Amino acid sequence: MTDEPLDPHRFSPPPLPEQERMVEAVLFASAHPMSLREIAARLPKGCDPAEVMQSLCARYEGRGVQLARVGDAWAFRTAADLGFLMQESMVESRRLSRAATETLAIIAYHQPVTRAEIEEIRGVAVSKGTLDQLIELEWVRIGRRRQTPGRPVTFVVTEAFLDHFGLESARDLPGLAELRAAGLLESRPQAALAPTLFRDEDVEADASGALADDLFEDE
Amino acid sequence: MTDEPLDPHRFSPPPLPEQERMVEAVLFASAHPMSLREIAARLPKGCDPAEVMQSLCARYEGRGVQLARVGDAWAFRTAADLGFLMQESMVESRRLSRAATETLAIIAYHQPVTRAEIEEIRGVAVSKGTLDQLIELEWVRIGRRRQTPGRPVTFVVTEAFLDHFGLESARDLPGLAELRAAGLLESRPQAALAPTLFRDEDVEADASGALADDLFEDE
Amino acid sequence: MTRVPYLTPVPDPDPAPPLPGLEPPDHASDRAAARADEVLVVDVEGFEGPLDLLLNLSRMQKVDLLQISVLELADQYLAFVDQARALRIELAADYLVMAAWLAFLKSRLLLPPDPEAEGPSAEEMAAHLAFQLERLNAMREAAARLMARDRLGQDRFARGAPEVVTRQRQVAWQAGLIDLMRAYARLRTRDEFRPYAFDRRDVFTMEQALDRVRGLIGFAGDWTQLAAFLPEGWEADPQRRRSATAATFAATLELARQGRLEISQSASFAPITIRRRPE
């Protein structure tokens, strides 16, 4: 083990078919998506996982287990059409409230989005538990602060979100192009056009600011 | 459920390649190895997992993951030759604590040595964690008991220790006089010094002689 | 004035569409009877805020959201709020804010536009409301589509028995043996600790030379060459001889300074001789 080649030029990397086997093994072993960098870190020096990913994908095309791209990462997942066989392994997920699913959709389609923006779209204050629940599910995380007065915190969806909903990237959200074309994803200045339904925007910004400071450091 | 075909001949089972996909998915998703009976219970009626298993095994022949038989059951496993990929070797250069280094040194120079003797030389009690750590590192092992009252256990260094420190035997360790001659008793760093400095035969004999009568008579 | 679709009342063959959340259907004519019935159920809880209520009301217009009549919507909303009030149901503040705003919007829509008025026109406000409703509706549909996807743990599954990656911690020892020897040396020399030690195998110190010359000088009543004072075993090796010579010479100088001996040299580079200083 200690004799592992340290100098990449000392030993040439394994041939591609062997690298493919290695990537296959590493990805199979993991329940979570792995980025190319993470994969490479596990392979012998000089291997290039990106190179073999395509052929590995092709190999599992149409199989019961498939290679799925999740953001910058990859994971093996069972084919969606065979879900019915796995009823017993099904994770009984707590049904999300309508508020939670709507909030999730708004974050996914409008990200990065502030709490005030979510409230404007839904026309109702975001109740305390909703965002917490989504963050706890690891579907939503806190993004960078918006560079506007109050520097409100923003929310974005995570890789786990993509993984859960079988999306390669947030760009693959269903209907995204149509919604954008219809102008429904633009944030329009709404001052004076609509009633102010909740007055706690400042407090809100403050509160989420405090949260962000507590938990996350953006750069 | 009640509409499930009870008569296996009423509906024909899915074609073999489809069954293969199903078994593949079911085994992949299962948290435990599955027996043929368990697999059959998951598949549509009329499927024959035994037959499918054979072709599935063949399909994974030579791949990075293989179908492995675990008792009566089946599971996906990393190919044996790729087991090394499942180890994330983190080379962490951490220094042994001073207590551990000293204890190791005493064992190396005085082996076989009892705990009481180590404590006598160090002048402080040896914590259990220190010896455990050295044993866990496989640099120290337990030797034979000393034939004295209480028959205390002795500690000796291992092959792995010699290997790690590049020594032929523990007797190769330089004695005090050599340490001094090599400037190792100075306070300034001497990292560049290699053990080959002390190959001098005469000094060797001298040093080990001095060592032996230092404290202990080995049998 | 351009014809803006959401401002046009949509003709509806059914003059009294049922309001969601209010049962039995309440419209102006029925209201008294319904109140008498006292079986009215106002389900404000079922709505996620006034916008949600508006969206539900707009659905009853059975038209594209872009074609809704904001006027009619305003009427329906206000009727709903009236109803709730009549039933002494406490509406959340935001429902009332929306009602006030809609009433204001309605009046602006019905009156001829005031050319002096500042701010957004009634049409702009109505258009924005229509946009908000459409956007909320779009997000609601997007949420439904999202939830209907093949989800992990329900339709797609991860490896059920992921293999454990053992973290092998390899401790690298760059100066391992040295550490070991130092540690040992530290222990063994604890009692004879000297802050600075230097092995002077090839160095004859002045102290050593002084001791030696002091001892020997008593016998040197006559001029004797300095070389004769060199210690034994230091003559052969050039390095050792040099060190011994220098030390011995320095020692004689010191003793001369103390008046213990005399030094003489007949010429440059001639041998140096010393003798005990006569009493």
XYZ file of C-alpha atoms in Angstrom:
717
model
C 0.000 0.000 0.000
C 2.764 2.268 0.826
C 4.298 1.399 -2.505
C 1.466 3.133 -4.334
C 2.944 5.087 -7.209
C 3.297 8.624 -6.089
C 4.820 9.937 -9.247
C 2.212 10.031 -11.993
C 4.862 9.712 -14.625
C 6.522 6.797 -13.014
C 3.715 4.427 -13.870
C 1.267 4.966 -16.642
C -2.396 4.920 -15.594
C -4.321 1.687 -16.120
C -5.790 1.143 -19.587
C -9.222 2.673 -20.220
C -11.270 -0.528 -19.862
C -9.653 -1.052 -16.500
C -10.380 2.536 -15.508
C -13.977 1.958 -16.502
C -14.168 -1.021 -14.179
C -12.715 1.088 -11.414
C -15.153 3.938 -11.865
C -17.952 1.395 -11.996
C -16.832 -0.135 -8.712
C -16.393 3.179 -6.978
C -19.769 4.528 -8.094
C -21.553 1.287 -7.328
C -20.235 1.339 -3.818
C -21.563 4.783 -3.069
C -25.157 5.619 -2.241
C -24.537 9.274 -2.981
C -23.589 10.935 -6.218
C -19.860 11.417 -6.597
C -18.191 14.228 -8.454
C -15.508 13.453 -10.996
C -13.011 14.885 -8.596
C -14.112 12.619 -5.809
C -13.930 9.646 -8.123
C -10.513 10.608 -9.397
C -9.268 10.908 -5.846
C -10.037 7.252 -5.334
C -8.480 5.974 -8.533
C -4.781 5.495 -9.164
C -2.951 8.599 -10.235
C -3.280 9.583 -13.838
C -6.778 8.171 -14.329
C -9.342 10.407 -15.971
C -12.863 9.432 -14.909
C -14.427 11.904 -17.340
C -12.994 9.930 -20.203
C -14.622 6.648 -19.239
C -17.929 8.080 -18.043
C -19.447 8.086 -21.467
C -18.694 4.479 -22.254
C -19.859 3.472 -18.804
C -23.112 5.350 -19.377
C -23.587 3.572 -22.662
C -22.925 0.213 -21.047
C -25.809 0.723 -18.621
C -28.149 2.149 -21.216
C -31.451 0.338 -20.894
C -30.325 -1.769 -17.964
C -32.174 -2.150 -14.685
C -29.575 0.060 -13.088
C -28.519 3.242 -14.809
C -25.841 5.807 -14.522
C -27.397 9.161 -13.742
C -25.849 12.544 -13.898
C -26.627 14.753 -10.921
C -25.224 18.219 -11.321
C -21.477 17.729 -11.464
C -21.732 14.286 -10.004
C -22.698 10.787 -11.021
C -24.611 7.995 -9.370
C -26.075 4.601 -10.150
C -29.850 4.521 -9.761
C -32.424 1.883 -10.586
C -34.402 2.504 -13.745
C -37.530 4.507 -12.988
C -39.830 2.059 -14.777
C -38.915 -0.674 -12.306
C -39.881 1.307 -9.231
C -42.901 -0.910 -8.716
C -40.616 -3.829 -7.844
C -39.120 -1.955 -4.955
C -42.297 -1.172 -3.101
C -40.827 -2.724 -0.008
C -37.735 -0.581 -0.059
C -39.825 2.485 -0.595
C -39.034 5.221 1.812
C -42.286 6.428 3.198
C -41.617 10.095 2.828
C -43.593 12.513 4.875
C -46.046 14.169 2.595
C -44.980 17.685 1.979
C -47.544 20.357 2.627
C -48.780 22.401 -0.274
C -46.908 25.362 1.131
C -43.707 23.331 1.165
C -44.042 21.977 -2.372
C -44.904 25.407 -3.730
C -42.038 27.002 -1.901
C -39.709 24.307 -3.211
C -40.901 24.873 -6.771
C -40.468 28.616 -6.436
C -36.930 28.183 -5.134
C -36.078 25.737 -7.902
C -37.476 27.874 -10.717
C -36.498 31.274 -9.378
C -33.211 30.535 -7.654
C -31.436 32.279 -6.172
C -34.501 33.710 -4.501
C -35.008 35.640 -1.300
C -37.628 34.927 1.251
C -39.381 38.197 0.411
C -39.589 37.110 -3.214
C -41.062 33.767 -2.296
C -43.655 35.569 -0.233
C -44.439 37.942 -3.026
C -45.042 35.089 -5.433
C -47.173 33.113 -3.016
C -48.894 36.198 -1.629
C -48.476 34.883 1.854
C -45.796 34.864 4.498
C -43.506 31.850 4.511
C -44.311 30.022 7.667
C -41.455 29.157 9.946
C -41.365 25.435 9.435
C -41.516 25.430 5.655
C -38.005 26.492 4.788
C -36.629 24.589 7.742
C -38.215 21.435 6.444
C -36.797 21.916 2.970
C -33.344 22.643 4.335
C -33.567 19.643 6.604
C -34.468 17.452 3.630
C -31.308 18.862 2.097
C -33.222 19.961 -0.945
C -32.645 23.633 -0.275
C -29.625 25.441 0.980
C -28.669 29.008 1.578
C -26.983 30.720 -1.332
C -25.120 33.959 -1.464
C -26.574 37.103 -0.118
C -28.288 39.349 -2.580
C -26.297 42.525 -3.088
C -29.268 44.752 -2.361
C -30.119 46.824 0.674
C -30.305 44.585 3.722
C -28.192 42.004 1.879
C -30.946 39.417 2.165
C -30.007 35.790 2.117
C -31.054 33.751 -0.901
C -32.139 30.168 -1.261
C -31.095 27.692 -3.907
C -31.769 24.017 -4.523
C -29.120 21.415 -3.836
C -27.586 18.453 -5.571
C -29.694 16.212 -3.356
C -32.741 17.943 -4.811
C -31.580 17.155 -8.328
C -30.848 13.593 -7.279
C -34.226 13.152 -5.675
C -36.174 14.451 -8.620
C -33.962 12.853 -11.222
C -32.682 16.050 -12.756
C -29.291 16.439 -14.342
C -29.216 20.108 -13.494
C -31.566 22.876 -12.490
C -31.725 23.796 -16.167
C -33.610 20.580 -16.789
C -36.564 21.545 -14.632
C -39.732 20.654 -16.499
C -41.309 23.537 -18.364
C -38.527 25.922 -17.464
C -38.189 27.302 -20.996
C -41.919 27.886 -21.394
C -42.188 29.622 -18.068
C -39.283 31.818 -18.934
C -40.707 32.597 -22.361
C -44.002 33.558 -20.747
C -42.123 36.003 -18.542
C -43.301 34.208 -15.425
C -39.834 33.831 -13.972
C -38.895 37.481 -14.197
C -39.049 39.427 -11.065
C -40.999 42.513 -11.853
C -40.803 45.602 -9.801
C -44.126 45.594 -8.079
C -43.991 48.693 -5.955
C -47.407 50.300 -5.729
C -48.882 47.777 -8.141
C -49.968 45.293 -5.539
C -51.094 45.474 -1.952
C -48.460 44.903 0.655
C -49.766 41.771 2.246
C -47.159 41.398 4.900
C -45.266 44.049 6.686
C -42.455 42.062 8.081
C -40.073 42.222 5.170
C -37.419 44.068 7.068
C -37.715 41.844 10.058
C -37.604 38.926 7.700
C -34.440 40.058 6.034
C -32.929 40.615 9.416
C -33.895 37.237 10.702
C -32.616 35.317 7.726
C -29.498 37.392 7.843
C -28.886 36.280 11.358
C -29.479 32.701 10.329
C -27.006 32.916 7.527
C -24.389 34.438 9.721
C -24.836 31.689 12.187
C -24.550 28.866 9.781
C -22.854 29.748 6.610
C -20.029 31.824 5.420
C -20.363 32.798 1.807
C -16.845 33.370 0.645
C -53.484 -7.234 -5.063
C -56.481 -9.459 -5.438
C -56.312 -8.919 -9.153
C -52.875 -10.479 -9.285
C -52.882 -13.344 -11.731
C -53.141 -16.461 -9.618
C -52.660 -18.778 -12.483
C -49.075 -18.516 -13.705
C -50.158 -19.606 -17.117
C -52.756 -16.944 -17.424
C -50.224 -14.256 -18.191
C -46.868 -15.027 -19.584
C -43.928 -13.699 -17.544
C -41.868 -10.840 -18.951
C -39.196 -11.849 -21.460
C -35.847 -12.906 -19.998
C -33.949 -9.688 -20.747
C -36.645 -7.785 -18.912
C -36.479 -10.187 -15.999
C -32.750 -9.657 -15.960
C -33.249 -5.901 -15.667
C -35.670 -6.488 -12.823
C -33.368 -8.742 -10.855
C -30.554 -6.303 -11.446
C -32.585 -3.416 -10.034
C -33.954 -5.379 -7.106
C -30.534 -6.639 -6.042
C -29.018 -3.224 -6.467
C -31.598 -1.544 -4.271
C -31.672 -4.205 -1.607
C -29.925 -3.480 1.639
C -29.205 -7.161 2.181
C -28.221 -10.100 0.048
C -31.385 -11.690 -1.335
C -32.186 -15.346 -1.753
C -33.723 -16.574 -4.977
C -36.999 -16.954 -3.153
C -36.966 -13.382 -1.954
C -36.142 -12.189 -5.430
C -38.898 -14.285 -6.954
C -41.362 -12.807 -4.483
C -40.579 -9.351 -5.842
C -40.841 -10.254 -9.503
C -44.015 -10.751 -11.486
C -45.396 -14.252 -11.336
C -43.803 -16.777 -13.540
C -40.317 -15.310 -13.448
C -37.443 -17.641 -12.834
C -34.709 -15.868 -10.907
C -32.374 -18.874 -11.028
C -32.245 -18.727 -14.776
C -31.920 -14.970 -14.812
C -29.174 -15.044 -12.221
C -26.999 -17.098 -14.455
C -27.152 -14.701 -17.360
C -26.839 -11.723 -15.033
C -23.717 -13.237 -13.498
C -22.295 -13.673 -16.961
C -23.102 -10.089 -17.805
C -21.111 -8.803 -14.844
C -18.252 -11.195 -15.468
C -15.056 -9.194 -15.468
C -16.803 -5.937 -14.574
C -15.917 -3.698 -11.659
C -18.895 -5.036 -9.735
C -19.883 -8.640 -9.594
C -22.765 -10.708 -8.463
C -21.566 -12.560 -5.456
C -23.144 -15.490 -3.754
C -23.448 -14.930 -0.035
C -24.623 -18.189 1.481
C -27.936 -18.825 -0.184
C -28.313 -15.263 -1.237
C -27.010 -12.918 -3.883
C -25.615 -9.430 -3.733
C -23.594 -6.998 -5.792
C -20.042 -6.705 -4.594
C -16.997 -4.824 -5.713
C -14.713 -7.040 -7.767
C -12.141 -8.536 -5.452
C -9.192 -7.106 -7.342
C -10.580 -3.592 -6.939
C -10.970 -3.808 -3.192
C -8.153 -1.351 -2.809
C -10.395 1.329 -4.305
C -12.665 1.030 -1.311
C -9.938 2.368 0.854
C -9.442 5.992 0.978
C -5.902 6.268 2.035
C -5.421 9.557 3.640
C -1.812 10.184 4.199
C -1.829 12.333 7.178
C 1.430 13.389 8.584
C 0.768 13.494 12.204
C 3.396 13.335 14.807
C 3.232 10.739 17.468
C 2.776 12.327 20.811
C 5.879 12.777 22.849
C 4.664 10.165 25.298
C 4.139 7.653 22.504
C 7.494 8.364 20.887
C 9.320 7.986 24.154
C 7.478 4.833 25.023
C 8.217 3.405 21.603
C 11.862 4.332 21.932
C 12.138 2.653 25.298
C 10.521 -0.488 23.979
C 12.820 -0.487 20.974
C 15.956 -0.012 23.028
C 15.086 -2.232 25.946
C 12.811 -4.909 24.618
C 11.427 -7.034 26.072
C 10.363 -4.487 28.603
C 7.548 -4.371 31.099
C 5.259 -1.492 31.654
C 6.761 -0.874 35.068
C 10.181 -0.619 33.492
C 8.955 1.822 30.875
C 7.520 3.912 33.628
C 10.725 3.758 35.570
C 12.705 5.068 32.610
C 10.209 7.727 31.643
C 9.653 8.713 35.216
C 5.927 8.980 34.622
C 3.036 6.569 34.335
C 2.357 5.191 30.879
C -1.229 5.726 29.906
C -3.125 2.812 28.475
C -3.917 4.805 25.360
C -0.258 5.214 24.524
C 0.522 1.523 24.456
C -2.768 0.811 22.706
C -1.880 3.275 20.012
C 1.500 1.702 19.443
C -0.030 -1.752 19.344
C -2.709 -0.522 16.945
C -0.017 0.920 14.714
C 1.429 -2.575 14.808
C 4.757 -1.269 15.912
C 4.581 -2.892 19.301
C 3.253 -6.218 20.343
C 3.043 -8.133 23.538
C 5.989 -10.433 24.157
C 6.312 -13.238 26.611
C 5.686 -12.731 30.258
C 8.636 -11.944 32.458
C 9.438 -14.839 34.817
C 9.352 -12.648 37.880
C 6.751 -12.240 40.600
C 3.483 -11.158 39.080
C 4.655 -12.500 35.700
C 4.258 -9.101 34.101
C 3.663 -8.909 30.395
C 6.475 -7.507 28.258
C 6.417 -5.400 25.145
C 8.570 -5.819 22.082
C 8.743 -4.071 18.735
C 7.421 -5.774 15.629
C 8.643 -6.530 12.146
C 6.410 -3.697 10.984
C 8.301 -1.382 13.275
C 11.654 -2.398 11.828
C 10.199 -2.118 8.380
C 8.823 1.297 8.998
C 11.979 2.674 10.521
C 14.244 0.946 8.059
C 16.061 -1.143 10.610
C 17.418 -4.634 10.222
C 16.972 -5.301 13.881
C 16.362 -3.332 17.021
C 20.029 -3.821 17.818
C 20.826 -1.509 14.921
C 19.555 1.382 16.906
C 22.407 3.725 17.716
C 23.528 3.895 21.299
C 23.882 6.959 23.422
C 27.493 7.615 22.520
C 26.634 7.551 18.856
C 23.655 9.718 19.363
C 25.885 12.215 20.992
C 28.574 11.868 18.362
C 25.984 12.439 15.694
C 24.884 15.572 17.407
C 21.524 14.119 18.233
C 21.737 15.331 21.733
C 21.962 18.871 20.567
C 18.966 20.988 20.550
C 19.341 22.112 16.985
C 17.442 20.194 14.343
C 19.295 17.448 12.574
C 16.616 16.251 10.238
C 19.093 15.570 7.470
C 20.887 12.928 9.444
C 20.301 9.450 8.209
C 20.710 6.341 10.274
C 23.500 5.172 7.955
C 25.737 7.585 9.783
C 26.147 5.116 12.563
C 27.335 2.055 10.778
C 30.649 2.098 12.525
C 31.246 -1.393 13.816
C 33.272 -0.555 16.882
C 30.990 2.065 18.126
C 28.176 -0.349 17.486
C 29.560 -2.988 19.768
C 30.319 -0.359 22.322
C 26.910 1.110 22.236
C 24.916 -2.068 22.464
C 27.181 -3.168 25.270
C 26.453 0.005 27.093
C 22.818 -0.442 26.348
C 22.574 -3.926 27.656
C 23.977 -3.206 31.053
C 22.002 -0.054 31.298
C 19.050 -1.586 32.931
C 17.953 -5.009 32.102
C 19.361 -8.416 31.764
C 17.557 -10.278 29.043
C 17.065 -13.701 30.533
C -59.331 53.170 -24.793
C -57.869 49.830 -25.734
C -59.767 46.763 -24.899
C -57.968 44.969 -22.150
C -59.277 41.472 -21.676
C -58.958 41.271 -17.897
C -61.038 44.398 -17.527
C -63.964 43.022 -19.458
C -66.590 41.295 -17.451
C -66.860 37.798 -18.752
C -70.420 36.946 -19.628
C -71.390 33.935 -17.669
C -74.616 32.061 -18.340
C -74.675 31.056 -14.725
C -75.094 34.265 -12.818
C -74.105 32.753 -9.524
C -71.010 30.621 -9.637
C -70.397 28.857 -6.361
C -67.650 30.346 -4.301
C -65.074 27.950 -3.049
C -65.046 27.519 0.640
C -68.535 28.807 1.006
C -71.332 26.340 1.078
C -74.022 26.462 0.005
C -73.198 28.757 -2.901
C -73.596 32.278 -1.852
C -74.580 35.050 -4.112
C -76.441 38.149 -3.212
C -79.912 36.708 -3.605
C -79.207 33.598 -1.620
C -77.292 35.285 1.088
C -80.171 35.979 3.436
C -81.502 32.471 3.114
C -78.123 30.962 3.611
C -77.570 33.010 6.684
C -80.842 31.775 8.029
C -79.797 28.235 7.330
C -76.767 28.610 9.539
C -75.142 25.652 7.847
C -72.630 27.828 6.141
C -69.074 26.681 6.297
C -66.470 29.228 5.533
C -63.217 27.483 5.032
C -60.667 30.258 5.097
C -58.158 27.803 6.478
C -58.130 26.012 3.189
C -56.517 28.950 1.448
C -52.914 29.886 1.416
C -53.508 33.588 1.640
C -55.589 36.040 -0.359
C -53.737 35.420 -3.610
C -54.591 31.748 -3.364
C -58.216 32.618 -2.730
C -58.213 34.927 -5.734
C -56.683 32.214 -7.856
C -59.442 29.853 -6.833
C -62.096 32.449 -7.532
C -60.604 33.161 -10.925
C -60.841 29.492 -11.842
C -64.587 29.865 -11.756
C -64.402 32.247 -14.634
C -63.337 29.209 -16.607
C -61.039 31.240 -18.799
C -57.376 31.576 -19.370
C -55.837 33.449 -16.493
C -54.767 36.167 -18.884
C -58.386 36.625 -19.877
C -59.846 36.934 -16.409
C -61.975 39.849 -15.511
C -60.334 41.561 -12.638
C -63.499 43.488 -12.001
C -65.513 40.373 -11.584
C -62.765 38.838 -9.509
C -62.800 41.861 -7.248
C -66.537 41.497 -6.835
C -66.268 37.854 -5.985
C -63.523 38.461 -3.485
C -65.398 41.280 -1.814
C -68.480 39.118 -1.640
C -66.459 36.427 0.033
C -65.109 38.833 2.587
C -68.591 40.246 3.209
C -69.837 36.768 3.776
C -67.126 35.980 6.235
C -67.831 39.219 8.060
C -71.493 38.462 8.219
C -70.628 35.168 9.784
C -68.377 36.937 12.206
C -65.443 34.967 11.003
C -62.232 36.700 11.728
C -60.247 37.067 8.600
C -56.508 37.421 8.748
C -55.304 40.942 8.193
C -53.858 40.220 4.772
C -57.302 39.143 3.490
C -58.667 42.478 4.581
C -55.767 44.386 3.084
C -56.443 42.638 -0.193
C -60.142 43.458 0.073
C -59.418 47.131 0.616
C -56.975 47.154 -2.238
C -59.433 45.411 -4.577
C -62.187 47.823 -3.623
C -59.855 50.653 -4.433
C -58.845 49.033 -7.696
C -62.480 48.446 -8.584
C -63.374 52.072 -8.068
C -60.410 53.166 -10.146
C -61.381 50.787 -12.909
C -64.960 52.025 -12.983
C -64.175 55.723 -12.887
C -62.797 57.512 -15.900
C -59.000 57.799 -15.513
C -57.827 60.951 -13.824
C -55.158 62.515 -16.056
C -53.657 64.248 -13.030
C -53.271 61.044 -11.048
C -49.780 59.894 -10.241
C -48.493 56.406 -9.915
C -49.547 53.338 -11.805
C -52.810 53.356 -13.652
C -55.677 51.116 -12.654
C -54.990 49.065 -15.753
C -51.399 48.512 -14.717
C -52.471 47.459 -11.269
C -55.037 45.066 -12.685
C -52.487 43.707 -15.136
C -50.056 43.083 -12.328
C -52.682 41.225 -10.347
C -53.400 39.068 -13.367
C -49.668 38.436 -13.711
C -49.374 37.496 -10.049
C -52.206 35.041 -10.361
C -50.773 33.519 -13.479
C -47.343 33.227 -11.888
C -48.722 31.624 -8.755
C -50.690 29.231 -10.880
C -47.611 28.408 -12.921
C -45.613 27.688 -9.789
C -48.394 25.536 -8.445
C -48.392 23.496 -11.613
C -44.624 23.321 -11.578
C -44.747 21.986 -8.031
C -47.217 19.328 -9.076
C -45.049 18.350 -12.031
C -42.018 18.200 -9.802
C -43.748 15.972 -7.308
C -44.924 13.709 -10.083
C -41.396 13.004 -11.270
C -39.678 9.692 -10.749
C -38.419 10.334 -7.304
C -35.515 8.815 -5.494
C -36.703 6.353 -2.911
C -40.033 5.957 -4.649
C -39.398 5.220 -8.279
C -35.649 5.251 -8.466
C -33.436 3.702 -5.890
C -29.894 4.110 -4.741
C -27.637 1.215 -3.906
C -29.277 -0.431 -0.944
C -26.067 -1.690 0.552
C -23.444 0.893 -0.200
C -20.001 -0.418 0.477
C -18.108 1.130 3.240
C -15.099 3.041 2.184
C -12.579 2.485 4.871
C -10.611 5.526 5.591
C -7.124 4.346 5.954
C -5.200 6.822 7.852
C -1.598 6.513 7.014
C 0.644 8.412 9.270
C 3.682 9.588 7.487
C 6.835 9.842 9.486
C 9.344 12.026 7.915
C 11.939 11.873 10.634
C 10.634 8.860 12.453
C 13.882 7.257 13.429
C 15.399 10.543 14.408
C 12.400 11.280 16.578
C 12.794 7.948 18.192
C 16.468 8.375 18.876
C 16.024 11.885 20.108
C 13.315 10.757 22.444
C 15.532 8.050 23.773
C 18.509 10.335 24.108
C 16.354 12.860 25.870
C 15.313 10.252 28.378
C 18.753 8.813 28.961
C 20.468 12.135 29.342
C 17.887 13.779 31.496
C 20.221 13.581 34.470
C 23.358 14.704 32.656
C 21.597 17.377 30.762
C 23.781 19.961 29.121
C 22.223 22.728 27.188
C 24.857 22.622 24.484
C 26.899 19.610 23.646
C 29.377 19.220 20.910
C 31.486 16.204 20.343
C 34.989 17.539 20.162
C 36.840 14.526 19.021
C 39.137 16.519 16.782
C 39.281 19.665 18.802
C 41.843 20.204 21.525
C 40.442 22.959 23.651
C 42.344 25.724 25.264
C 41.198 24.502 28.657
C 42.679 21.110 27.918
C 45.898 22.742 26.694
C 46.112 24.962 29.755
C 45.774 21.980 32.030
C 48.393 20.149 30.105
C 50.901 22.994 29.827
C 50.430 24.004 33.468
C 51.266 20.483 34.448
C 54.248 20.212 32.163
C 55.771 23.671 32.579
C 57.171 22.823 35.952
C 59.585 20.504 34.270
C 60.603 23.010 31.578
C 63.355 25.026 33.196
C 65.090 25.302 29.853
C 63.795 26.538 26.568
C 61.698 23.783 25.144
C 59.963 23.680 21.790
C 56.248 24.218 21.854
C 55.788 21.102 19.760
C 56.990 19.015 22.662
C 53.953 20.058 24.640
C 51.470 18.693 22.144
C 49.375 15.880 23.623
C 50.038 12.351 22.597
C 48.126 11.076 19.607
C 47.549 14.537 18.213
C 50.638 14.802 16.043
C 49.787 12.508 13.169
C 46.445 13.751 11.888
C 46.918 17.248 10.375
C 43.571 18.460 11.617
C 44.195 17.278 15.138
C 47.746 18.620 15.092
C 46.528 21.996 13.976
C 43.926 22.140 16.698
C 46.333 20.962 19.370
C 49.020 23.398 18.256
C 46.704 26.337 18.235
C 45.278 25.440 21.632
C 48.674 24.872 23.147
C 50.030 28.134 21.747
C 47.027 30.013 23.076
C 47.552 28.358 26.433
C 51.214 29.456 26.528
C 50.211 33.002 25.691
C 47.769 32.932 28.551
C 50.343 31.568 30.941
C 52.884 34.144 29.725
C 50.330 36.848 30.435
C 49.982 35.456 33.917
C 53.771 35.616 34.246
C 54.139 31.879 34.603
C 56.357 31.320 31.545
C 58.349 33.020 28.854
C 58.104 32.628 25.120
C 60.742 33.161 22.540
C 61.053 32.881 18.795
C 64.341 33.641 17.092
C 62.917 34.587 13.715
C 59.706 34.570 11.779
C 58.387 31.004 11.395
C 61.229 29.722 13.547
C 60.187 27.197 16.160
C 58.598 28.704 19.226
C 60.218 27.779 22.496
C 59.009 28.255 26.023
C 60.385 27.893 29.497
C 59.235 28.334 33.008
C 59.748 31.868 34.166
C 62.684 31.831 36.486
C 61.860 32.857 40.038
